[in-house]
PDB file of C-alpha atoms in Angstrom:
ATOM      1  CA  MET A1237     -27.991  14.655 -44.541  1.00 42.00           C
ATOM      2  CA  THR A1238     -27.404  10.980 -44.025  1.00 43.00           C
ATOM      3  CA  SER A1239     -29.032   8.322 -46.092  1.00 44.00           C
ATOM      4  CA  ILE A1240     -32.202   8.494 -44.112  1.00 43.00           C
ATOM      5  CA  ASP A1241     -32.819  11.804 -44.120  1.00 39.00           C
ATOM      6  CA  SER A1242     -31.960  11.633 -48.195  1.00 42.00           C
ATOM      7  CA  LEU A1243     -34.481   8.466 -48.964  1.00 41.00           C
ATOM      8  CA  LEU A1244     -37.409  10.503 -46.543  1.00 38.00           C
ATOM      9  CA  VAL A1245     -36.750  13.651 -48.765  1.00 37.00           C
ATOM     10  CA  HIS A1246     -36.569  12.036 -51.862  1.00 40.00           C
ATOM     11  CA  LEU A1247     -40.043  10.415 -50.408  1.00 40.00           C
ATOM     12  CA  PHE A1248     -41.370  13.568 -49.732  1.00 39.00           C
ATOM     13  CA  ALA A1249     -41.144  15.197 -52.154  1.00 39.00           C
ATOM     14  CA  ALA A1250     -42.249  12.912 -54.796  1.00 37.00           C
ATOM     15  CA  LEU A1251     -45.657  12.680 -53.418  1.00 38.00           C
ATOM     16  CA  ALA A1252     -47.900  14.029 -56.239  1.00 36.00           C
ATOM     17  CA  PRO A1253     -49.026  17.154 -55.791  1.00 37.00           C
ATOM     18  CA  GLY A1254     -52.370  16.891 -57.409  1.00 38.00           C
ATOM     19  CA  ALA A1255     -55.807  15.837 -56.581  1.00 36.00           C
ATOM     20  CA  THR A1256     -55.912  14.507 -53.331  1.00 41.00           C
ATOM     21  CA  ALA A1257     -57.570  11.384 -51.732  1.00 39.00           C
ATOM     22  CA  PRO A1258     -60.981  12.217 -50.445  1.00 42.00           C
ATOM     23  CA  GLU A1259     -60.316  12.557 -46.523  1.00 51.00           C
ATOM     24  CA  ASP A1260     -61.728   9.098 -44.562  1.00 55.00           C
ATOM     25  CA  ASP A1261     -61.394   9.637 -40.953  1.00 80.00           C
ATOM     26  CA  ALA A1262     -61.531   6.129 -39.959  1.00 85.00           C
ATOM     27  CA  GLU A1263     -58.529   6.070 -42.736  1.00 89.00           C
ATOM     28  CA  VAL A1264     -56.769   8.828 -41.132  1.00 91.00           C
ATOM     29  CA  LEU A1265     -56.360   7.344 -38.228  1.00 90.00           C
ATOM     30  CA  ARG A1266     -54.964   4.271 -39.668  1.00 92.00           C
ATOM     31  CA  LEU A1267     -52.459   5.988 -41.026  1.00 93.00           C
ATOM     32  CA  VAL A1268     -51.885   7.661 -37.554  1.00 92.00           C
ATOM     33  CA  GLY A1269     -51.544   4.451 -35.953  1.00 91.00           C
ATOM     34  CA  ARG A1270     -49.133   3.801 -38.046  1.00 92.00           C
ATOM     35  CA  ALA A1271     -46.898   6.999 -38.536  1.00 91.00           C
ATOM     36  CA  ARG A1272     -46.364   6.539 -34.943  1.00 89.00           C
ATOM     37  CA  GLN A1273     -45.119   2.680 -35.009  1.00 88.00           C
ATOM     38  CA  GLY A1274     -42.384   4.834 -37.547  1.00 84.00           C
ATOM     39  CA  ASP A1275     -44.055   4.193 -41.038  1.00 88.00           C
ATOM     40  CA  ARG A1276     -42.812   6.920 -42.948  1.00 88.00           C
ATOM     41  CA  SER A1277     -44.794   6.158 -45.768  1.00 91.00           C
ATOM     42  CA  ALA A1278     -48.139   6.913 -43.407  1.00 93.00           C
ATOM     43  CA  GLY A1279     -46.673  10.399 -42.298  1.00 92.00           C
ATOM     44  CA  GLU A1280     -46.282  11.326 -45.879  1.00 92.00           C
ATOM     45  CA  ALA A1281     -50.150  10.411 -46.683  1.00 94.00           C
ATOM     46  CA  LEU A1282     -50.845  12.300 -43.558  1.00 94.00           C
ATOM     47  CA  TYR A1283     -49.354  15.466 -45.229  1.00 95.00           C
ATOM     48  CA  ARG A1284     -50.247  15.022 -48.236  1.00 94.00           C
ATOM     49  CA  LEU A1285     -53.995  14.496 -47.488  1.00 93.00           C
ATOM     50  CA  HIS A1286     -54.014  17.725 -44.915  1.00 95.00           C
ATOM     51  CA  VAL A1287     -51.270  20.326 -46.157  1.00 95.00           C
ATOM     52  CA  ARG A1288     -53.700  22.180 -48.617  1.00 95.00           C
ATOM     53  CA  ARG A1289     -56.681  22.821 -45.541  1.00 94.00           C
ATOM     54  CA  VAL A1290     -53.452  24.051 -43.266  1.00 95.00           C
ATOM     55  CA  PHE A1291     -51.993  25.991 -45.965  1.00 96.00           C
ATOM     56  CA  ARG A1292     -54.997  27.763 -47.327  1.00 94.00           C
ATOM     57  CA  ALA A1293     -56.147  28.464 -43.429  1.00 94.00           C
ATOM     58  CA  VAL A1294     -52.970  29.918 -42.571  1.00 94.00           C
ATOM     59  CA  ARG A1295     -52.313  31.998 -45.547  1.00 93.00           C
ATOM     60  CA  PRO A1296     -54.297  34.873 -43.907  1.00 92.00           C
ATOM     61  CA  LEU A1297     -52.555  34.558 -40.951  1.00 91.00           C
ATOM     62  CA  CYS A1298     -48.830  34.884 -42.628  1.00 90.00           C
ATOM     63  CA  ARG A1299     -47.787  38.178 -43.625  1.00 86.00           C
ATOM     64  CA  SER A1300     -46.353  35.958 -47.267  1.00 88.00           C
ATOM     65  CA  GLU A1301     -46.268  33.039 -48.770  1.00 91.00           C
ATOM     66  CA  GLN A1302     -42.607  32.595 -48.180  1.00 92.00           C
ATOM     67  CA  GLU A1303     -43.583  33.214 -44.135  1.00 92.00           C
ATOM     68  CA  THR A1304     -46.757  30.789 -44.759  1.00 93.00           C
ATOM     69  CA  GLU A1305     -45.017  27.644 -46.230  1.00 95.00           C
ATOM     70  CA  GLU A1306     -42.460  27.835 -42.803  1.00 94.00           C
ATOM     71  CA  VAL A1307     -45.257  27.928 -40.402  1.00 95.00           C
ATOM     72  CA  VAL A1308     -47.006  25.035 -42.318  1.00 96.00           C
ATOM     73  CA  GLN A1309     -43.722  22.967 -42.272  1.00 96.00           C
ATOM     74  CA  GLU A1310     -43.144  23.893 -38.567  1.00 95.00           C
ATOM     75  CA  SER A1311     -46.990  22.826 -37.993  1.00 95.00           C
ATOM     76  CA  PHE A1312     -46.506  19.069 -39.688  1.00 96.00           C
ATOM     77  CA  VAL A1313     -42.941  18.556 -37.952  1.00 94.00           C
ATOM     78  CA  ARG A1314     -44.606  19.716 -34.698  1.00 94.00           C
ATOM     79  CA  ALA A1315     -47.808  17.608 -35.370  1.00 94.00           C
ATOM     80  CA  LEU A1316     -45.725  14.489 -37.226  1.00 93.00           C
ATOM     81  CA  ALA A1317     -43.320  14.269 -34.065  1.00 90.00           C
ATOM     82  CA  GLY A1318     -46.119  14.521 -31.487  1.00 89.00           C
ATOM     83  CA  LEU A1319     -48.079  11.990 -32.679  1.00 89.00           C
ATOM     84  CA  GLY A1320     -48.013   9.751 -29.717  1.00 86.00           C
ATOM     85  CA  GLY A1321     -49.811  12.821 -27.942  1.00 86.00           C
ATOM     86  CA  TYR A1322     -53.096  12.972 -30.326  1.00 89.00           C
ATOM     87  CA  ARG A1323     -56.144  12.095 -28.762  1.00 86.00           C
ATOM     88  CA  PRO A1324     -58.811  11.095 -31.112  1.00 84.00           C
ATOM     89  CA  ARG A1325     -61.787  12.369 -29.310  1.00 80.00           C
ATOM     90  CA  PRO A1326     -66.093  12.051 -31.205  1.00 78.00           C
ATOM     91  CA  GLY A1327     -66.681  15.129 -33.197  1.00 74.00           C
ATOM     92  CA  SER A1328     -63.262  16.555 -33.471  1.00 78.00           C
ATOM     93  CA  ARG A1329     -60.971  14.974 -36.442  1.00 88.00           C
ATOM     94  CA  PHE A1330     -57.444  15.204 -36.510  1.00 91.00           C
ATOM     95  CA  VAL A1331     -57.495  18.193 -38.878  1.00 92.00           C
ATOM     96  CA  SER A1332     -58.713  19.645 -36.254  1.00 91.00           C
ATOM     97  CA  TRP A1333     -55.918  18.590 -34.025  1.00 93.00           C
ATOM     98  CA  LEU A1334     -53.536  20.349 -37.070  1.00 94.00           C
ATOM     99  CA  MET A1335     -54.874  23.582 -37.398  1.00 94.00           C
ATOM    100  CA  THR A1336     -54.964  24.123 -33.519  1.00 93.00           C
ATOM    101  CA  ILE A1337     -50.818  23.368 -33.794  1.00 94.00           C
ATOM    102  CA  ALA A1338     -50.515  25.282 -37.483  1.00 94.00           C
ATOM    103  CA  ALA A1339     -52.825  28.275 -35.415  1.00 92.00           C
ATOM    104  CA  ASN A1340     -50.220  28.536 -32.802  1.00 92.00           C
ATOM    105  CA  VAL A1341     -47.395  28.584 -34.169  1.00 93.00           C
ATOM    106  CA  ALA A1342     -49.102  31.233 -36.139  1.00 91.00           C
ATOM    107  CA  ARG A1343     -50.203  33.242 -33.128  1.00 88.00           C
ATOM    108  CA  ARG A1344     -46.656  32.801 -31.838  1.00 87.00           C
ATOM    109  CA  ARG A1345     -44.707  34.110 -34.630  1.00 83.00           C
ATOM    110  CA  SER A1346     -46.841  36.885 -35.052  1.00 74.00           C
ATOM    111  CA  ARG A1347     -46.628  38.339 -31.518  1.00 66.00           C
ATOM    112  CA  TRP A1348     -42.865  37.800 -32.213  1.00 57.00           C
ATOM    113  CA  PHE A1349     -42.826  39.885 -34.890  1.00 54.00           C
ATOM    114  CA  ARG A1350     -45.279  42.470 -33.539  1.00 51.00           C
ATOM    115  CA  ARG A1351     -46.650  43.621 -36.818  1.00 49.00           C
ATOM    116  CA  ALA A1352     -50.110  44.158 -38.238  1.00 45.00           C
ATOM    117  CA  VAL A1353     -49.521  44.443 -42.365  1.00 44.00           C
ATOM    118  CA  TYR A1354     -50.514  41.563 -43.947  1.00 47.00           C
ATOM    119  CA  ASP A1355     -48.855  41.809 -48.077  1.00 46.00           C
ATOM    120  CA  CYS A1356     -50.248  40.740 -50.955  1.00 47.00           C
ATOM    121  CA  PRO A1357     -49.424  37.237 -52.747  1.00 46.00           C
ATOM    122  CA  ALA A1358     -46.060  37.505 -53.962  1.00 45.00           C
ATOM    123  CA  PRO A1359     -47.183  35.833 -57.445  1.00 45.00           C
ATOM    124  CA  GLU A1360     -45.084  32.331 -57.948  1.00 51.00           C
ATOM    125  CA  VAL A1361     -45.508  31.305 -61.199  1.00 47.00           C
ATOM    126  CA  SER A1362     -47.628  27.791 -61.195  1.00 52.00           C
ATOM    127  CA  HIS A1363     -46.849  25.440 -64.190  1.00 52.00           C
ATOM    128  CA  GLU A1364     -49.994  23.968 -63.832  1.00 59.00           C
ATOM    129  CA  LEU A1365     -51.859  26.990 -64.977  1.00 58.00           C
ATOM    130  CA  GLN A1366     -52.227  28.796 -68.125  1.00 61.00           C
ATOM    131  CA  PRO A1367     -51.009  32.776 -68.452  1.00 59.00           C
ATOM    132  CA  ASP A1368     -54.601  33.816 -67.992  1.00 65.00           C
ATOM    133  CA  GLU A1369     -55.702  30.903 -66.039  1.00 66.00           C
ATOM    134  CA  LEU A1370     -52.617  32.434 -64.269  1.00 66.00           C
ATOM    135  CA  LEU A1371     -53.367  36.057 -64.091  1.00 67.00           C
ATOM    136  CA  ASP A1372     -57.490  35.248 -62.906  1.00 76.00           C
ATOM    137  CA  SER A1373     -56.027  33.190 -60.545  1.00 78.00           C
ATOM    138  CA  GLN A1374     -53.620  35.512 -58.358  1.00 82.00           C
ATOM    139  CA  ARG A1375     -56.217  38.129 -58.839  1.00 84.00           C
ATOM    140  CA  ARG A1376     -58.746  36.289 -57.014  1.00 86.00           C
ATOM    141  CA  ARG A1377     -55.946  35.261 -54.914  1.00 88.00           C
ATOM    142  CA  ALA A1378     -54.891  38.991 -53.777  1.00 89.00           C
ATOM    143  CA  ALA A1379     -58.427  39.799 -53.931  1.00 89.00           C
ATOM    144  CA  LEU A1380     -59.522  37.274 -51.021  1.00 90.00           C
ATOM    145  CA  LEU A1381     -56.048  38.388 -48.775  1.00 91.00           C
ATOM    146  CA  GLU A1382     -57.510  42.006 -49.260  1.00 90.00           C
ATOM    147  CA  ALA A1383     -60.179  41.050 -48.055  1.00 91.00           C
ATOM    148  CA  LEU A1384     -59.535  38.765 -44.872  1.00 92.00           C
ATOM    149  CA  ALA A1385     -56.934  41.461 -44.016  1.00 91.00           C
ATOM    150  CA  THR A1386     -59.803  43.798 -43.184  1.00 91.00           C
ATOM    151  CA  LEU A1387     -60.671  40.911 -40.539  1.00 92.00           C
ATOM    152  CA  ALA A1388     -59.455  41.893 -36.869  1.00 91.00           C
ATOM    153  CA  PRO A1389     -57.186  38.793 -36.669  1.00 89.00           C
ATOM    154  CA  ARG A1390     -58.999  36.784 -34.453  1.00 91.00           C
ATOM    155  CA  ASP A1391     -61.984  36.765 -36.758  1.00 93.00           C
ATOM    156  CA  ARG A1392     -59.492  36.184 -39.835  1.00 93.00           C
ATOM    157  CA  GLU A1393     -58.604  33.185 -37.307  1.00 93.00           C
ATOM    158  CA  VAL A1394     -61.804  31.713 -36.877  1.00 94.00           C
ATOM    159  CA  VAL A1395     -63.083  32.184 -40.695  1.00 94.00           C
ATOM    160  CA  SER A1396     -59.655  30.986 -42.276  1.00 93.00           C
ATOM    161  CA  MET A1397     -60.451  28.024 -39.748  1.00 94.00           C
ATOM    162  CA  ARG A1398     -64.100  27.403 -40.778  1.00 94.00           C
ATOM    163  CA  TYR A1399     -63.624  27.977 -44.581  1.00 93.00           C
ATOM    164  CA  GLY A1400     -60.424  27.043 -45.178  1.00 91.00           C
ATOM    165  CA  SER A1401     -59.823  24.221 -42.970  1.00 90.00           C
ATOM    166  CA  ASP A1402     -63.734  22.949 -43.625  1.00 88.00           C
ATOM    167  CA  LEU A1403     -63.606  22.560 -39.561  1.00 91.00           C
ATOM    168  CA  SER A1404     -67.142  22.537 -38.315  1.00 91.00           C
ATOM    169  CA  CYS A1405     -68.128  25.476 -35.546  1.00 92.00           C
ATOM    170  CA  ALA A1406     -67.327  23.000 -32.591  1.00 91.00           C
ATOM    171  CA  GLU A1407     -63.931  22.112 -33.744  1.00 91.00           C
ATOM    172  CA  VAL A1408     -63.193  25.828 -34.542  1.00 93.00           C
ATOM    173  CA  ALA A1409     -64.220  27.241 -31.428  1.00 93.00           C
ATOM    174  CA  GLU A1410     -62.612  24.242 -29.966  1.00 89.00           C
ATOM    175  CA  ALA A1411     -59.157  25.329 -31.640  1.00 89.00           C
ATOM    176  CA  THR A1412     -59.701  29.293 -30.316  1.00 90.00           C
ATOM    177  CA  GLY A1413     -60.186  29.004 -27.558  1.00 90.00           C
ATOM    178  CA  LEU A1414     -63.566  30.591 -28.646  1.00 93.00           C
ATOM    179  CA  SER A1415     -67.000  29.218 -27.118  1.00 95.00           C
ATOM    180  CA  GLU A1416     -69.164  27.455 -30.199  1.00 94.00           C
ATOM    181  CA  VAL A1417     -71.518  30.502 -29.809  1.00 95.00           C
ATOM    182  CA  ASN A1418     -69.213  32.854 -30.313  1.00 95.00           C
ATOM    183  CA  VAL A1419     -67.291  30.765 -33.220  1.00 95.00           C
ATOM    184  CA  ARG A1420     -70.977  31.713 -35.109  1.00 94.00           C
ATOM    185  CA  LYS A1421     -71.858  34.562 -34.394  1.00 94.00           C
ATOM    186  CA  ILE A1422     -68.112  35.631 -35.905  1.00 95.00           C
ATOM    187  CA  CYS A1423     -68.594  33.834 -38.858  1.00 94.00           C
ATOM    188  CA  GLU A1424     -72.365  34.551 -39.511  1.00 92.00           C
ATOM    189  CA  ARG A1425     -71.677  38.379 -39.193  1.00 92.00           C
ATOM    190  CA  GLN A1426     -68.046  38.364 -41.180  1.00 93.00           C
ATOM    191  CA  ARG A1427     -69.027  35.913 -44.479  1.00 90.00           C
ATOM    192  CA  ARG A1428     -71.124  38.679 -45.487  1.00 89.00           C
ATOM    193  CA  LYS A1429     -69.093  41.251 -44.970  1.00 91.00           C
ATOM    194  CA  LEU A1430     -66.437  39.031 -46.880  1.00 92.00           C
ATOM    195  CA  LEU A1431     -68.437  38.430 -49.918  1.00 91.00           C
ATOM    196  CA  GLU A1432     -69.741  41.921 -50.246  1.00 90.00           C
ATOM    197  CA  LEU A1433     -65.980  42.963 -50.342  1.00 90.00           C
ATOM    198  CA  LEU A1434     -65.189  40.015 -52.639  1.00 89.00           C
ATOM    199  CA  GLU A1435     -67.829  40.904 -55.004  1.00 88.00           C
ATOM    200  CA  ALA A1436     -66.946  44.688 -55.049  1.00 88.00           C
ATOM    201  CA  LYS A1437     -63.178  43.392 -56.405  1.00 83.00           C
ATOM    202  CA  LEU A1438     -64.398  41.213 -58.877  1.00 81.00           C
ATOM    203  CA  GLY A1439     -67.917  40.863 -59.545  1.00 75.00           C
ATOM    204  CA  ALA A1440     -70.707  38.964 -58.047  1.00 58.00           C
ATOM    205  CA  ALA A1441     -70.406  36.073 -61.829  1.00 51.00           C
ATOM    206  CA  GLU A1442     -66.767  35.761 -60.764  1.00 58.00           C
ATOM    207  CA  THR A1443     -66.873  35.012 -57.196  1.00 59.00           C
ATOM    208  CA  ALA A1444     -69.930  32.589 -57.219  1.00 51.00           C
ATOM    209  CA  GLY A1445     -69.118  31.308 -60.364  1.00 49.00           C
ATOM    210  CA  ARG A1446     -65.327  30.547 -60.959  1.00 48.00           C
ATOM    211  CA  SER A1447     -64.631  29.866 -57.202  1.00 45.00           C
ATOM    212  CA  ALA A1448     -66.742  26.797 -57.452  1.00 42.00           C
TER     213      ALA A1448
ATOM    214  CA  MET B 934     -67.745  19.721 -42.256  1.00 51.00           C
ATOM    215  CA  ASN B 935     -70.292  17.586 -40.510  1.00 50.00           C
ATOM    216  CA  GLU B 936     -72.580  20.512 -40.210  1.00 63.00           C
ATOM    217  CA  ARG B 937     -75.027  22.291 -42.942  1.00 61.00           C
ATOM    218  CA  LEU B 938     -73.848  24.923 -45.015  1.00 69.00           C
ATOM    219  CA  ASP B 939     -75.886  27.897 -46.513  1.00 80.00           C
ATOM    220  CA  PRO B 940     -74.766  28.820 -49.794  1.00 83.00           C
ATOM    221  CA  ASP B 941     -72.920  32.189 -48.434  1.00 83.00           C
ATOM    222  CA  ASP B 942     -70.766  29.090 -46.439  1.00 86.00           C
ATOM    223  CA  ARG B 943     -70.095  27.148 -49.345  1.00 87.00           C
ATOM    224  CA  ARG B 944     -69.750  30.111 -51.479  1.00 88.00           C
ATOM    225  CA  LEU B 945     -66.821  31.413 -49.086  1.00 89.00           C
ATOM    226  CA  ALA B 946     -65.609  27.956 -48.486  1.00 90.00           C
ATOM    227  CA  SER B 947     -64.963  27.537 -52.267  1.00 89.00           C
ATOM    228  CA  ALA B 948     -63.226  31.184 -52.771  1.00 89.00           C
ATOM    229  CA  LEU B 949     -60.708  30.537 -50.649  1.00 90.00           C
ATOM    230  CA  THR B 950     -60.162  27.305 -52.326  1.00 90.00           C
ATOM    231  CA  ALA B 951     -57.585  30.322 -54.020  1.00 90.00           C
ATOM    232  CA  LEU B 952     -55.447  30.345 -51.699  1.00 92.00           C
ATOM    233  CA  ASP B 953     -53.683  26.751 -52.083  1.00 92.00           C
ATOM    234  CA  PRO B 954     -50.655  26.197 -52.520  1.00 93.00           C
ATOM    235  CA  SER B 955     -49.343  26.042 -55.870  1.00 91.00           C
ATOM    236  CA  ALA B 956     -48.000  22.436 -56.461  1.00 92.00           C
ATOM    237  CA  ASP B 957     -43.545  24.300 -56.270  1.00 93.00           C
ATOM    238  CA  GLN B 958     -44.954  24.787 -52.973  1.00 93.00           C
ATOM    239  CA  VAL B 959     -46.718  21.447 -51.827  1.00 95.00           C
ATOM    240  CA  SER B 960     -43.256  19.843 -53.167  1.00 94.00           C
ATOM    241  CA  ARG B 961     -41.082  22.173 -51.195  1.00 94.00           C
ATOM    242  CA  MET B 962     -42.382  22.082 -48.127  1.00 95.00           C
ATOM    243  CA  ALA B 963     -42.757  17.970 -48.021  1.00 94.00           C
ATOM    244  CA  GLY B 964     -38.625  18.152 -48.166  1.00 93.00           C
ATOM    245  CA  ALA B 965     -38.362  20.511 -45.296  1.00 93.00           C
ATOM    246  CA  VAL B 966     -40.725  18.784 -43.789  1.00 93.00           C
ATOM    247  CA  ALA B 967     -39.365  15.492 -44.161  1.00 90.00           C
ATOM    248  CA  ALA B 968     -35.638  16.989 -43.634  1.00 89.00           C
ATOM    249  CA  GLN B 969     -36.713  18.910 -39.823  1.00 88.00           C
ATOM    250  CA  VAL B 970     -38.666  15.206 -38.978  1.00 86.00           C
ATOM    251  CA  ALA B 971     -35.537  13.211 -39.809  1.00 82.00           C
ATOM    252  CA  ARG B 972     -33.263  15.928 -37.728  1.00 79.00           C
ATOM    253  CA  ARG B 973     -35.165  15.664 -34.718  1.00 76.00           C
ATOM    254  CA  ALA B 974     -35.373  11.874 -34.718  1.00 70.00           C
ATOM    255  CA  ARG B 975     -31.503  11.628 -35.317  1.00 67.00           C
ATOM    256  CA  ALA B 976     -29.875  11.769 -31.676  1.00 63.00           C
ATOM    257  CA  LEU B 977     -28.369  15.415 -30.164  1.00 63.00           C
ATOM    258  CA  SER B 978     -25.369  13.579 -29.623  1.00 66.00           C
ATOM    259  CA  ALA B 979     -25.498  12.601 -33.318  1.00 71.00           C
ATOM    260  CA  GLU B 980     -26.157  16.350 -34.697  1.00 70.00           C
ATOM    261  CA  TRP B 981     -23.146  17.354 -32.143  1.00 72.00           C
ATOM    262  CA  LEU B 982     -20.809  15.367 -33.967  1.00 76.00           C
ATOM    263  CA  GLU B 983     -22.177  16.098 -37.326  1.00 75.00           C
ATOM    264  CA  LEU B 984     -21.655  19.622 -36.744  1.00 76.00           C
ATOM    265  CA  LEU B 985     -17.969  19.568 -35.544  1.00 78.00           C
ATOM    266  CA  ARG B 986     -17.474  16.972 -38.049  1.00 79.00           C
ATOM    267  CA  GLN B 987     -18.262  19.213 -40.675  1.00 79.00           C
ATOM    268  CA  ARG B 988     -16.960  22.771 -39.565  1.00 81.00           C
ATOM    269  CA  PRO B 989     -14.437  21.287 -36.860  1.00 82.00           C
ATOM    270  CA  LEU B 990     -12.812  24.768 -36.949  1.00 83.00           C
ATOM    271  CA  VAL B 991     -15.037  26.627 -36.517  1.00 82.00           C
ATOM    272  CA  ASN B 992     -18.509  24.314 -34.446  1.00 82.00           C
ATOM    273  CA  GLY B 993     -15.043  22.981 -32.021  1.00 84.00           C
ATOM    274  CA  PRO B 994     -14.482  26.357 -29.613  1.00 86.00           C
ATOM    275  CA  LEU B 995     -18.308  26.024 -29.844  1.00 84.00           C
ATOM    276  CA  ALA B 996     -18.823  23.146 -28.491  1.00 81.00           C
ATOM    277  CA  LEU B 997     -16.111  23.053 -25.868  1.00 85.00           C
ATOM    278  CA  ALA B 998     -17.424  26.912 -24.654  1.00 87.00           C
ATOM    279  CA  GLY B 999     -20.837  25.229 -24.367  1.00 83.00           C
ATOM    280  CA  ALA B1000     -19.695  22.480 -22.342  1.00 81.00           C
ATOM    281  CA  CYS B1001     -17.660  24.964 -19.966  1.00 84.00           C
ATOM    282  CA  VAL B1002     -21.243  27.178 -19.745  1.00 85.00           C
ATOM    283  CA  MET B1003     -23.139  23.602 -18.592  1.00 79.00           C
ATOM    284  CA  LEU B1004     -20.217  22.728 -16.149  1.00 79.00           C
ATOM    285  CA  ALA B1005     -19.881  25.977 -14.524  1.00 81.00           C
ATOM    286  CA  THR B1006     -23.870  26.775 -14.516  1.00 83.00           C
ATOM    287  CA  THR B1007     -25.252  23.510 -13.699  1.00 80.00           C
ATOM    288  CA  PRO B1008     -25.572  20.983 -10.475  1.00 81.00           C
ATOM    289  CA  PHE B1009     -23.894  18.760 -12.752  1.00 78.00           C
ATOM    290  CA  GLY B1010     -20.225  21.293 -12.832  1.00 78.00           C
ATOM    291  CA  THR B1011     -20.355  20.990  -9.010  1.00 80.00           C
ATOM    292  CA  LEU B1012     -21.078  17.296  -8.279  1.00 82.00           C
ATOM    293  CA  LEU B1013     -18.280  16.856 -10.977  1.00 81.00           C
ATOM    294  CA  TRP B1014     -15.649  19.248  -9.643  1.00 80.00           C
ATOM    295  CA  GLY B1015     -16.963  17.851  -5.676  1.00 83.00           C
ATOM    296  CA  LEU B1016     -15.776  14.507  -7.295  1.00 83.00           C
ATOM    297  CA  LEU B1017     -12.873  15.246  -8.527  1.00 82.00           C
ATOM    298  CA  SER B1018     -11.653  17.538  -5.877  1.00 82.00           C
ATOM    299  CA  ALA B1019     -12.498  14.374  -3.746  1.00 82.00           C
ATOM    300  CA  GLY B1020     -10.250  11.686  -6.410  1.00 78.00           C
ATOM    301  CA  LEU B1021      -7.664  14.389  -6.120  1.00 70.00           C
ATOM    302  CA  GLY B1022      -7.548  14.595  -2.349  1.00 65.00           C
TER     303      GLY B1022
END
């Protein structure tokens, strides 16, 4: 590993994993411009701003936490290396371009492995949570993944992007190649089903209250 | 999201935050992304030289075999062979 590699690894690993700043599209575009010119700190900032959204949307499309990490990593590497090809358009944010890349990576992997089995999450010990909170968080996570696994792959992708990545229906339509009307229909149909499944697994109060 | 969300939309969006990566995962992925971006930025020839430097006994023959395949199967090899034949003749 060269000294540049070490520096980059160190800089990225030192990123505070805590709260992220609220996304400001103008700020994101400034960061994209700086990252294109080779500014590493801008690339790190883009990663920090978007990693949670991407992970949240990709997780239901993958079999395991490990695979999700790999997909997220590959997506960011592709995005950061291909920033020159990013063209901002009205109504389409950077995050939707990023999610298009991530969904393509996840889809390609899924075709590659030809499987339809989605495992429950491998519990990972988090140092941020107390034991009770950890158990609760793992329970909610497992229930959510089980509920999402009941959806058809295309619907799961749409729902994950819309609610996990916070994309608009138009952005999801652009990323998936479906029509906006179709995306709206899928969301309307599936969100009720998912909430009912979650309520059945966790109880109404918990679904509505704790996750909010 | 720029659109108006109804309460069910908000509940579901909120429920999906349960899938957020842990702090460990965020830093682990950050390290991997940084390393891969740096690797991509390096020239291919530098990658080859680095491979040869790290494990010369294993990677040397592999590099040689790769070069032979390239010469045998691409027009570049035919051109080189033609030039060499012309030069020797």
